[in-house]
PDB file of C-alpha atoms in Angstrom:
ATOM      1  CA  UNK A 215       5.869  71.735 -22.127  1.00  0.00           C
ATOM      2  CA  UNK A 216       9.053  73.597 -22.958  1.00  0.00           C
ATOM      3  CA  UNK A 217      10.688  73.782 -26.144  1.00  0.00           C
ATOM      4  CA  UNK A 218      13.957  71.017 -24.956  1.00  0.00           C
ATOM      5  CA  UNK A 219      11.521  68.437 -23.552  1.00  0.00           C
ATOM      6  CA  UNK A 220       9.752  68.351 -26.739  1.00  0.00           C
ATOM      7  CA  UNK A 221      13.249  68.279 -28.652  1.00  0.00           C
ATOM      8  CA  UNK A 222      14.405  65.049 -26.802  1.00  0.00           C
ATOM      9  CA  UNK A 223      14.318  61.723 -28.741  1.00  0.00           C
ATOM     10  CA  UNK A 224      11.979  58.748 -27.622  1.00  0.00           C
ATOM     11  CA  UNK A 225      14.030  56.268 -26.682  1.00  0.00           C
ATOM     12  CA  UNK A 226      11.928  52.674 -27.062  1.00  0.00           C
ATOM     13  CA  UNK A 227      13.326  49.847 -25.384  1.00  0.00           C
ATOM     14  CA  UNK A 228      13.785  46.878 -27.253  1.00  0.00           C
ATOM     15  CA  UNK A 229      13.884  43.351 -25.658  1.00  0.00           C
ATOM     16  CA  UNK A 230      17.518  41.734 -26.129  1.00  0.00           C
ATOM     17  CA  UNK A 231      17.799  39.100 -28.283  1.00  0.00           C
ATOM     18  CA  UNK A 232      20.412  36.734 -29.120  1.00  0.00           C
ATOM     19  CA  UNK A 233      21.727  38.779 -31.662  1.00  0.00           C
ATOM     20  CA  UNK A 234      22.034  42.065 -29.587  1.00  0.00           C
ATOM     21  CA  UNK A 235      23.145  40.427 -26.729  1.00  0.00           C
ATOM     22  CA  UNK A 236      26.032  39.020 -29.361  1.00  0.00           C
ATOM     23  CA  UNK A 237      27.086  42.935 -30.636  1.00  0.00           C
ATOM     24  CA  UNK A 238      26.540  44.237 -27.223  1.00  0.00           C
ATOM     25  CA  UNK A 239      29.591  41.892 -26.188  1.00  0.00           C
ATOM     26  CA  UNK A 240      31.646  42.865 -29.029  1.00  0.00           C
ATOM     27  CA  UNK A 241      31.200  46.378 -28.498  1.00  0.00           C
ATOM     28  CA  UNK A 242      32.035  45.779 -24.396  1.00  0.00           C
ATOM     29  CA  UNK A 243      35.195  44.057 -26.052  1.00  0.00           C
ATOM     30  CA  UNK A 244      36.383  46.605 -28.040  1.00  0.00           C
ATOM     31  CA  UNK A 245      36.523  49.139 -25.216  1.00  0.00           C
ATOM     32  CA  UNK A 246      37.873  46.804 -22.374  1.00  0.00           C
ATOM     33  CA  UNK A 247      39.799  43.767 -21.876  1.00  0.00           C
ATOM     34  CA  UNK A 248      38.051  41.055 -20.334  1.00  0.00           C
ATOM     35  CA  UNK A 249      37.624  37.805 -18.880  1.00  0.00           C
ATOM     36  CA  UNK A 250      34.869  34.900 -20.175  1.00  0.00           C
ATOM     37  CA  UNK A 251      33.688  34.928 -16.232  1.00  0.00           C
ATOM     38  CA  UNK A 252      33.392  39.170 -16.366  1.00  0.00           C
ATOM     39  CA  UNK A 253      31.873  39.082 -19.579  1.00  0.00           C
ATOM     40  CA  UNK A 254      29.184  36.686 -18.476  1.00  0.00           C
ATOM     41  CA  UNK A 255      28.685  39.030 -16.010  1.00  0.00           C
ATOM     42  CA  UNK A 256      27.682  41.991 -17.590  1.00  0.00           C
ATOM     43  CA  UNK A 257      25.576  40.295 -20.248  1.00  0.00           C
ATOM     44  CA  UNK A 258      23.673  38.756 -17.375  1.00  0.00           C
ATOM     45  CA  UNK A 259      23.247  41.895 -16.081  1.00  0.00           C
ATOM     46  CA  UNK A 260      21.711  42.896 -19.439  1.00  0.00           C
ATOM     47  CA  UNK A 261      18.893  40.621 -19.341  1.00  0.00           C
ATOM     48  CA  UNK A 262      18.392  41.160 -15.404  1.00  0.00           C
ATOM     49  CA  UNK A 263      17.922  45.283 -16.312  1.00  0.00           C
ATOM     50  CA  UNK A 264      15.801  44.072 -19.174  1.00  0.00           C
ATOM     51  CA  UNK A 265      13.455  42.019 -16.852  1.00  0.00           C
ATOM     52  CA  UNK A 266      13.353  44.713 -14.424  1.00  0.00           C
ATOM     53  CA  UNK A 267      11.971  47.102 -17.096  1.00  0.00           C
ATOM     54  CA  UNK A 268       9.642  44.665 -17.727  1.00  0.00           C
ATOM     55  CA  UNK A 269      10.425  43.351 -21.355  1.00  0.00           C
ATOM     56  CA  UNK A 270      10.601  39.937 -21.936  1.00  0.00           C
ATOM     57  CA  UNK A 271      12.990  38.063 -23.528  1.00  0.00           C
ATOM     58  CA  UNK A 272      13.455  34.991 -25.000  1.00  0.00           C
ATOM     59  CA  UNK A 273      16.908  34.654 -24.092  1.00  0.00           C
ATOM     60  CA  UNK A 274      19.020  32.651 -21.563  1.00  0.00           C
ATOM     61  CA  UNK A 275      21.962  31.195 -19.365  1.00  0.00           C
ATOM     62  CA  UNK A 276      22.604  29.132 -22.833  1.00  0.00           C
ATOM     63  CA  UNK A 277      22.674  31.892 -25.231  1.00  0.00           C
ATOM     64  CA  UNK A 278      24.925  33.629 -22.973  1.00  0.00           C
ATOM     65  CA  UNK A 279      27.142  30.616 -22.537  1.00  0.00           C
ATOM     66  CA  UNK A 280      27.277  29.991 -26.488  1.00  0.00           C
ATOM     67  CA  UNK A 281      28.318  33.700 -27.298  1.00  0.00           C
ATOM     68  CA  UNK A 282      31.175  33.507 -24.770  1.00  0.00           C
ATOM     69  CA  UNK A 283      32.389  30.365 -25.887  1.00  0.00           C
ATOM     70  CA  UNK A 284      31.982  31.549 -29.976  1.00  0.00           C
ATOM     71  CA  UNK A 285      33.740  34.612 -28.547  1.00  0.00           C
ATOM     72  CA  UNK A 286      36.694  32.211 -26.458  1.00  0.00           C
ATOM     73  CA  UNK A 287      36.919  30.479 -30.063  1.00  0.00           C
ATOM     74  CA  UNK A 288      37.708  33.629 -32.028  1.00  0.00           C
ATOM     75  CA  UNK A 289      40.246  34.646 -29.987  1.00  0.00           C
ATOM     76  CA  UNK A 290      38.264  37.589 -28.453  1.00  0.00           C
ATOM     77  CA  UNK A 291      38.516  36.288 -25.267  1.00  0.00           C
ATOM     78  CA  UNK A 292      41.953  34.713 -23.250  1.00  0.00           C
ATOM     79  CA  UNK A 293      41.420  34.247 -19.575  1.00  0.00           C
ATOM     80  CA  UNK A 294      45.008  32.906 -19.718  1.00  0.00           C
ATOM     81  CA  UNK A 295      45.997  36.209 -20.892  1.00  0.00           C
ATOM     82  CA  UNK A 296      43.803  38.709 -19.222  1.00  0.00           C
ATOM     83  CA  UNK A 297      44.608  37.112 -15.883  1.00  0.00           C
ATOM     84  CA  UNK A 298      48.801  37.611 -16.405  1.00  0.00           C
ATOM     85  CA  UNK A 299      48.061  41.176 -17.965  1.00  0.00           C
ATOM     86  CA  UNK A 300      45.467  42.266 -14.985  1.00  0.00           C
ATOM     87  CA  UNK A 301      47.668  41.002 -12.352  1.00  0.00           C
ATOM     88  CA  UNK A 302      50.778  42.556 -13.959  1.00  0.00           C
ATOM     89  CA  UNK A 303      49.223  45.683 -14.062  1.00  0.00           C
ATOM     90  CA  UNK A 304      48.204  45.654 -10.735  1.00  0.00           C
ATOM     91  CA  UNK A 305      51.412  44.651  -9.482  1.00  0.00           C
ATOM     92  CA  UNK A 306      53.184  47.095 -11.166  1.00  0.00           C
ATOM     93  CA  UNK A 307      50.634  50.042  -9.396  1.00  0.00           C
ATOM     94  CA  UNK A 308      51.781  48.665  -5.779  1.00  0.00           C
ATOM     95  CA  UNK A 309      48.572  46.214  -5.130  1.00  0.00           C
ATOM     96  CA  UNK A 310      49.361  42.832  -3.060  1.00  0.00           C
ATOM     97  CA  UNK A 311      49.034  39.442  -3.557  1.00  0.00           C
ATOM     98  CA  UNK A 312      46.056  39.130  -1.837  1.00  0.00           C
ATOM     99  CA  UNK A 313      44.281  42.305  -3.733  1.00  0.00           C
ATOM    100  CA  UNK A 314      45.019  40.820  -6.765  1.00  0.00           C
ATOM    101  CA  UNK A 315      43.804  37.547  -6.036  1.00  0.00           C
ATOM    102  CA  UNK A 316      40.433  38.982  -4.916  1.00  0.00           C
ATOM    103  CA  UNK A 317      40.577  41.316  -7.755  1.00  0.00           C
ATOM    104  CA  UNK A 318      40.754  38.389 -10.619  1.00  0.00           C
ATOM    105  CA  UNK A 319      38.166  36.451  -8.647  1.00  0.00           C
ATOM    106  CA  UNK A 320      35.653  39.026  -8.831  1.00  0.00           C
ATOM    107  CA  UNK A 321      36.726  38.943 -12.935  1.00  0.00           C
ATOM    108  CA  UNK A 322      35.504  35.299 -12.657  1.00  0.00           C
ATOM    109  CA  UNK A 323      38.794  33.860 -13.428  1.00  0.00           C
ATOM    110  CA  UNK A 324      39.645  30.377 -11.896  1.00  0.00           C
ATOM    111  CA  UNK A 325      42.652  29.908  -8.856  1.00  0.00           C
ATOM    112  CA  UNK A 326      44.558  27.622 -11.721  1.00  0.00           C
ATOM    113  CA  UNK A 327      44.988  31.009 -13.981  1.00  0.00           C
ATOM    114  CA  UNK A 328      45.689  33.289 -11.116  1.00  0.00           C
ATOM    115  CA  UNK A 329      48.272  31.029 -10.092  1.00  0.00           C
ATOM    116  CA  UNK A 330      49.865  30.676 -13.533  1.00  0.00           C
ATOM    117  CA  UNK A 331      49.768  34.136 -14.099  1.00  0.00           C
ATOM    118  CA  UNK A 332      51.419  34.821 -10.692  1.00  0.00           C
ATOM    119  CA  UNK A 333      54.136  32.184 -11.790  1.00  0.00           C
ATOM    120  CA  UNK A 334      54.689  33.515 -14.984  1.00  0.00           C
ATOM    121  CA  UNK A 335      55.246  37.108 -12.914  1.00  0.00           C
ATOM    122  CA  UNK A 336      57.973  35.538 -10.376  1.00  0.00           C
ATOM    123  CA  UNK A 337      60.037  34.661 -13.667  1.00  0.00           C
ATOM    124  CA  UNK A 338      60.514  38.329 -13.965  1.00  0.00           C
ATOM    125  CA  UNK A 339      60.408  39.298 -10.305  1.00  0.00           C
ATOM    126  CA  UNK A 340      61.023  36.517  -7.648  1.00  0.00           C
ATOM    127  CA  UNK A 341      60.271  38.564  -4.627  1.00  0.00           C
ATOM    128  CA  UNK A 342      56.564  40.097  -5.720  1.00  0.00           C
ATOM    129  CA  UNK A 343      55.505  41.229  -2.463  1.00  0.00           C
ATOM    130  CA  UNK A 344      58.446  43.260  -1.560  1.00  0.00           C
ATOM    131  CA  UNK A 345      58.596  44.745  -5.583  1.00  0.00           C
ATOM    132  CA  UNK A 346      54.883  45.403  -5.182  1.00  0.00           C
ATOM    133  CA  UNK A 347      54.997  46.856  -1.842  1.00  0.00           C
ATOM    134  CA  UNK A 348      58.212  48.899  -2.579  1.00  0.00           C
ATOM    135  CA  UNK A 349      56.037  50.113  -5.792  1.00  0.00           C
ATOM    136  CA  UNK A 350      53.215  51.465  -3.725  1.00  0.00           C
ATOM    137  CA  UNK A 351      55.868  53.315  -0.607  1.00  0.00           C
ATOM    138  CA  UNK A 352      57.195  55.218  -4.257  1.00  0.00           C
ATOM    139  CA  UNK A 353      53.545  56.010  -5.454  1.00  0.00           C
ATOM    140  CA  UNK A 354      52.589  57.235  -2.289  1.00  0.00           C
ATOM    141  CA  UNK A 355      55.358  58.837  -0.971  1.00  0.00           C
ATOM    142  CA  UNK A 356      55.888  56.461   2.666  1.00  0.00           C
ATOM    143  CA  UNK A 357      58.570  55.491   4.508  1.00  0.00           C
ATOM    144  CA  UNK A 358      61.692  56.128   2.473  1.00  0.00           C
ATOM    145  CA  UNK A 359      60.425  58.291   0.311  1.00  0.00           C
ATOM    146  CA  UNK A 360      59.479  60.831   3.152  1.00  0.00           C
ATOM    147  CA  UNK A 361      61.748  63.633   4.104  1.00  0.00           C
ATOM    148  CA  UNK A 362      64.213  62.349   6.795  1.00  0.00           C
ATOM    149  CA  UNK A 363      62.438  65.149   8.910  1.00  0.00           C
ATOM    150  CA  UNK A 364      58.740  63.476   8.899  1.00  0.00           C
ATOM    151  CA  UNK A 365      59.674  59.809   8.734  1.00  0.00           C
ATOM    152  CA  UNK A 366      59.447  58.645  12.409  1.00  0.00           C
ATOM    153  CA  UNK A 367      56.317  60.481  13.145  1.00  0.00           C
ATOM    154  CA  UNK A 368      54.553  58.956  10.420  1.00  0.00           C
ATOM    155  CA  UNK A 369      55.729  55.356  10.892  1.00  0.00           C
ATOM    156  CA  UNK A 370      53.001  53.585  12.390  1.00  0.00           C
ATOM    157  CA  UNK A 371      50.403  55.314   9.307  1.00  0.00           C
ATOM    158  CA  UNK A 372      52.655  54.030   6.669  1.00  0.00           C
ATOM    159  CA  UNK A 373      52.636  50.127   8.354  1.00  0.00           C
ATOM    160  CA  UNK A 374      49.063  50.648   8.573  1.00  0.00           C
ATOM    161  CA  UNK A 375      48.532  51.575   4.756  1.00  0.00           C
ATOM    162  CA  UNK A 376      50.938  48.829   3.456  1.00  0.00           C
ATOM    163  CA  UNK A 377      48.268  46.631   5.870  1.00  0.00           C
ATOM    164  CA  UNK A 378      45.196  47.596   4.667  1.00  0.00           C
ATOM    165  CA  UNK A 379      46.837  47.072   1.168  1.00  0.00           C
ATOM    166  CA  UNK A 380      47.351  43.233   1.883  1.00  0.00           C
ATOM    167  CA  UNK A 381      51.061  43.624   2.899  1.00  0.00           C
ATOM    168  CA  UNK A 382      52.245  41.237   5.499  1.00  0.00           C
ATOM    169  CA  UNK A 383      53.760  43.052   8.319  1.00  0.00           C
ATOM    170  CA  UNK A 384      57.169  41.899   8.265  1.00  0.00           C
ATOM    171  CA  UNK A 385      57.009  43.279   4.418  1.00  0.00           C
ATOM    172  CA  UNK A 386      55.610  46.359   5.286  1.00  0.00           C
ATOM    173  CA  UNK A 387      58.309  46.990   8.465  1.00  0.00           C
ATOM    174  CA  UNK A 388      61.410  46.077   5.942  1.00  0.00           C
ATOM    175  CA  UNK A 389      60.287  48.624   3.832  1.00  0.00           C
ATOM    176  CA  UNK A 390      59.012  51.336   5.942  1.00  0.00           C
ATOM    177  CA  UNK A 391      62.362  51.365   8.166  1.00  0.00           C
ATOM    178  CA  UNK A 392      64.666  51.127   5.409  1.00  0.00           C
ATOM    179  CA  UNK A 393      67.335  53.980   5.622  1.00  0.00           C
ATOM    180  CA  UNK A 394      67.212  54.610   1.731  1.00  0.00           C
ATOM    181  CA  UNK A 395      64.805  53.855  -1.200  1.00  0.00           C
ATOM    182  CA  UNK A 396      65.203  50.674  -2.658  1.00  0.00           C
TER     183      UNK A 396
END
């Protein structure tokens, strides 16, 4: 056996219990923002990666449904809040309605906070489509943004990125044959 093998600490696995399932979410929380629905998530994943190392536990759906509500009632958690901060942020990097939508979904937020996050955006910026999709032309350097030179003969690739993005066409074909950056 060489000398770093022999160096390496023993890790033991422990079974979770409610208690380190508990600090386990705090310590998820204090490095990323988070939904109740994601954080559910990744503590069930916890006892799922316990099981399949084969320790048993004595812990549940319940447990896990008590510290996320304890959590919600502390403040830690604000689906409210993480859904209009998430979807801002996304809109602001260029993604689409539609992205975002299926992007707080899989957070395990509910259509009712999507939507009132997505209202509370159109306050700022009525049109969020053509703000979002104008955002991600900029990032990436299409249509407009091109030199005047390489514009027509990359056309039909720009429409097709703004369409795999979730941009309607009509959006995508405003932007992408616009004479000058928005």
């Amino acid at each position: 056996m060489t000398a770093s093998r022999q160096n390496r600490r023993k890790v033991t696995l422990k079974p979770p219990t409610r208690e380190s399932l508990r600090r386990a979410a705090l310590r998820y929380l204090e490095r990323y923002a988070s939904s109740s629905g994601n954080l559910r998530q990744v503590l069930q994943r916890r006892l799922l990666l316990a099981e399949h190392r084969g320790l048993e536990h004595d812990c549940g759906e319940a447990d896990i449904d008590e510290i996320v509500a304890s959590l919600t009632g502390l403040g830690l958690l604000d689906d409210r809040q993480y859904a209009l901060d998430r979807a801002g942020a996304l809109h602001r990097r260029g993604w689409s309605q539609q992205r975002i939508q299926a992007d707080l979904a899989k957070k395990g937020l509910d259509k009712e906070e999507v939507q009132a996050a997505f209202a509370k955006l159109r306050e700022e910026e009525p049109d969020l489509e053509m703000a979002a999709a104008l955002a991600f032309t900029r990032r990436r350097r299409l249509g407009p943004f091109r030199t005047t030179a390489s514009r027509a003969a990359h056309r039909e690739k720009d429409l097709a990125k703004l369409a795999r993005q979730g941009f309607a066409y009509e959006t995508a074909r405003r932007i992408i044959d616009a004479d000058e950056p928005c």
